[in-house]
Tab-separated table of C-alpha atoms in Angstrom:
chain	number	residue	atom	x	y	z
A	16	MET	CA	0.108	0.132	-0.192
A	17	ASP	CA	2.592	2.312	0.550
A	18	ALA	CA	4.281	1.431	-2.635
A	19	VAL	CA	0.916	3.161	-4.288
A	20	THR	CA	1.314	5.724	-2.241
A	21	ASP	CA	3.855	7.048	-2.882
A	22	LEU	CA	4.053	6.882	-6.760
A	23	LYS	CA	0.854	8.939	-6.328
A	24	ARG	CA	1.786	11.000	-5.121
A	25	GLN	CA	4.866	11.621	-7.215
A	26	ARG	CA	2.504	11.666	-10.137
A	27	GLU	CA	0.879	14.236	-8.335
A	28	GLU	CA	4.459	16.631	-7.626
A	29	ASP	CA	4.783	15.479	-11.248
A	30	ASP	CA	1.474	16.884	-12.576
A	31	ASN	CA	1.598	19.931	-10.543
A	32	ALA	CA	5.338	21.044	-11.853
A	33	ALA	CA	3.921	20.626	-15.310
A	34	ALA	CA	0.956	22.744	-14.128
A	35	ALA	CA	3.359	25.424	-13.089
A	36	LYS	CA	5.665	25.566	-15.866
A	37	PRO	CA	4.867	28.066	-18.884
A	38	ALA	CA	4.184	26.939	-22.204
A	39	CYS	CA	6.224	29.494	-23.931
A	40	PHE	CA	10.215	28.564	-23.109
A	41	SER	CA	11.722	31.463	-23.562
A	42	SER	CA	15.794	32.486	-23.415
A	43	VAL	CA	18.747	35.240	-23.052
A	44	ILE	CA	21.802	34.246	-24.384
A	45	PRO	CA	24.694	36.978	-23.927
A	46	GLY	CA	23.198	39.996	-26.673
A	47	TRP	CA	20.144	38.360	-27.571
A	48	PHE	CA	16.285	37.281	-25.929
A	49	SER	CA	14.709	34.392	-27.706
A	50	GLU	CA	10.935	33.632	-27.311
A	51	MET	CA	9.965	30.192	-29.166
A	52	SER	CA	6.834	28.443	-28.447
A	53	PRO	CA	4.812	24.895	-28.853
A	54	MET	CA	2.698	26.783	-30.867
A	55	TRP	CA	5.139	26.954	-33.445
A	56	PRO	CA	7.221	24.374	-33.612
A	57	GLY	CA	11.109	24.781	-35.198
A	58	GLU	CA	10.523	28.172	-34.869
A	59	ALA	CA	11.939	31.060	-32.252
A	60	HIS	CA	10.993	35.143	-32.181
A	61	SER	CA	14.639	36.918	-31.350
A	62	LEU	CA	15.667	40.325	-30.527
A	63	LYS	CA	18.658	41.653	-30.342
A	64	VAL	CA	19.531	42.952	-26.297
A	65	GLU	CA	21.549	46.372	-26.031
A	66	LYS	CA	20.797	47.152	-22.578
A	67	VAL	CA	18.658	44.846	-20.135
A	68	LEU	CA	16.344	47.613	-18.080
A	69	PHE	CA	14.270	45.469	-15.646
A	70	GLN	CA	14.334	42.085	-14.865
A	71	GLY	CA	12.596	41.116	-11.690
A	72	LYS	CA	9.411	38.997	-10.563
A	73	SER	CA	6.057	40.088	-8.877
A	74	ASP	CA	3.567	38.222	-7.402
A	75	TYR	CA	1.936	37.162	-10.109
A	76	GLN	CA	4.583	36.679	-13.038
A	77	ASP	CA	8.757	37.075	-14.766
A	78	VAL	CA	8.701	40.506	-16.329
A	79	ILE	CA	11.312	41.574	-18.291
A	80	VAL	CA	12.406	45.317	-19.737
A	81	PHE	CA	14.938	45.537	-21.880
A	82	GLN	CA	16.154	48.079	-25.297
A	83	SER	CA	15.807	46.177	-28.331
A	84	ALA	CA	18.033	47.300	-31.243
A	85	THR	CA	15.367	47.281	-33.758
A	86	TYR	CA	12.020	47.343	-31.774
A	87	GLY	CA	12.802	49.936	-28.901
A	88	LYS	CA	11.551	49.214	-25.274
A	89	VAL	CA	10.307	45.555	-24.951
A	90	LEU	CA	8.417	44.049	-22.148
A	91	VAL	CA	7.651	40.656	-21.697
A	92	LEU	CA	5.191	38.541	-19.568
A	93	ASP	CA	6.504	35.543	-18.102
A	94	GLY	CA	9.028	34.835	-21.857
A	95	VAL	CA	6.957	36.409	-23.749
A	96	ILE	CA	6.799	39.463	-25.641
A	97	GLN	CA	3.240	41.257	-25.144
A	98	LEU	CA	4.468	44.700	-26.503
A	99	THR	CA	7.097	46.855	-28.332
A	100	GLU	CA	7.818	50.320	-29.153
A	101	ARG	CA	8.137	49.682	-32.716
A	102	ASP	CA	4.777	48.108	-32.778
A	103	GLU	CA	2.661	49.951	-30.254
A	104	CYS	CA	0.497	51.652	-32.131
A	105	ALA	CA	-0.941	48.575	-33.899
A	106	TYR	CA	-2.077	47.520	-30.182
A	107	GLN	CA	-3.745	50.998	-29.949
A	108	GLU	CA	-5.198	51.396	-33.602
A	109	MET	CA	-7.144	47.835	-32.417
A	110	ILE	CA	-8.315	48.606	-29.034
A	111	THR	CA	-9.534	52.165	-30.338
A	112	HIS	CA	-10.965	51.011	-33.567
A	113	LEU	CA	-13.669	48.607	-31.779
A	114	PRO	CA	-14.863	51.332	-29.838
A	115	LEU	CA	-15.120	53.758	-32.723
A	116	CYS	CA	-17.193	51.665	-35.318
A	117	SER	CA	-20.126	51.643	-32.389
A	118	ILE	CA	-20.666	55.647	-33.240
A	119	PRO	CA	-23.599	55.557	-35.434
A	120	ASN	CA	-22.880	58.535	-36.804
A	121	PRO	CA	-19.241	59.677	-35.676
A	122	LYS	CA	-18.516	63.825	-36.203
A	123	LYS	CA	-15.338	64.387	-34.382
A	124	VAL	CA	-12.563	61.907	-33.599
C-alpha cells in the first residue's frame, strides 16, 4: 500500500510541476532574447538586446524590460513578448477601432 501511495504522490507532484511551467519557453543568451512557443514548433522569435532595463518577479509573473536594437523598448511577461515600441501603434489601433465603430454617426474623433 505504501508503494502505491508514494507513486500516487509522485504523480501529483509531477502534474503540479508541469502545470506551473509556462507554455512558452524563452531564453536570454548574451546579447539576444529568444521566444519559443509550442504553437510554432521549430521556430523562434529573437531580438538583439542592447540593454536590460529591468528584470524581476512580481507576485504574478516574471517581468523583463529591455532595449532592443530594432524594436525599441520591449516588455516581456512570463517569457512572452507583450509589447514593443515599434509595433505599439498597432495595439492602440486595435483597442480604439471597435469602440469607434460602435458610434452610429461620428462627427469628430
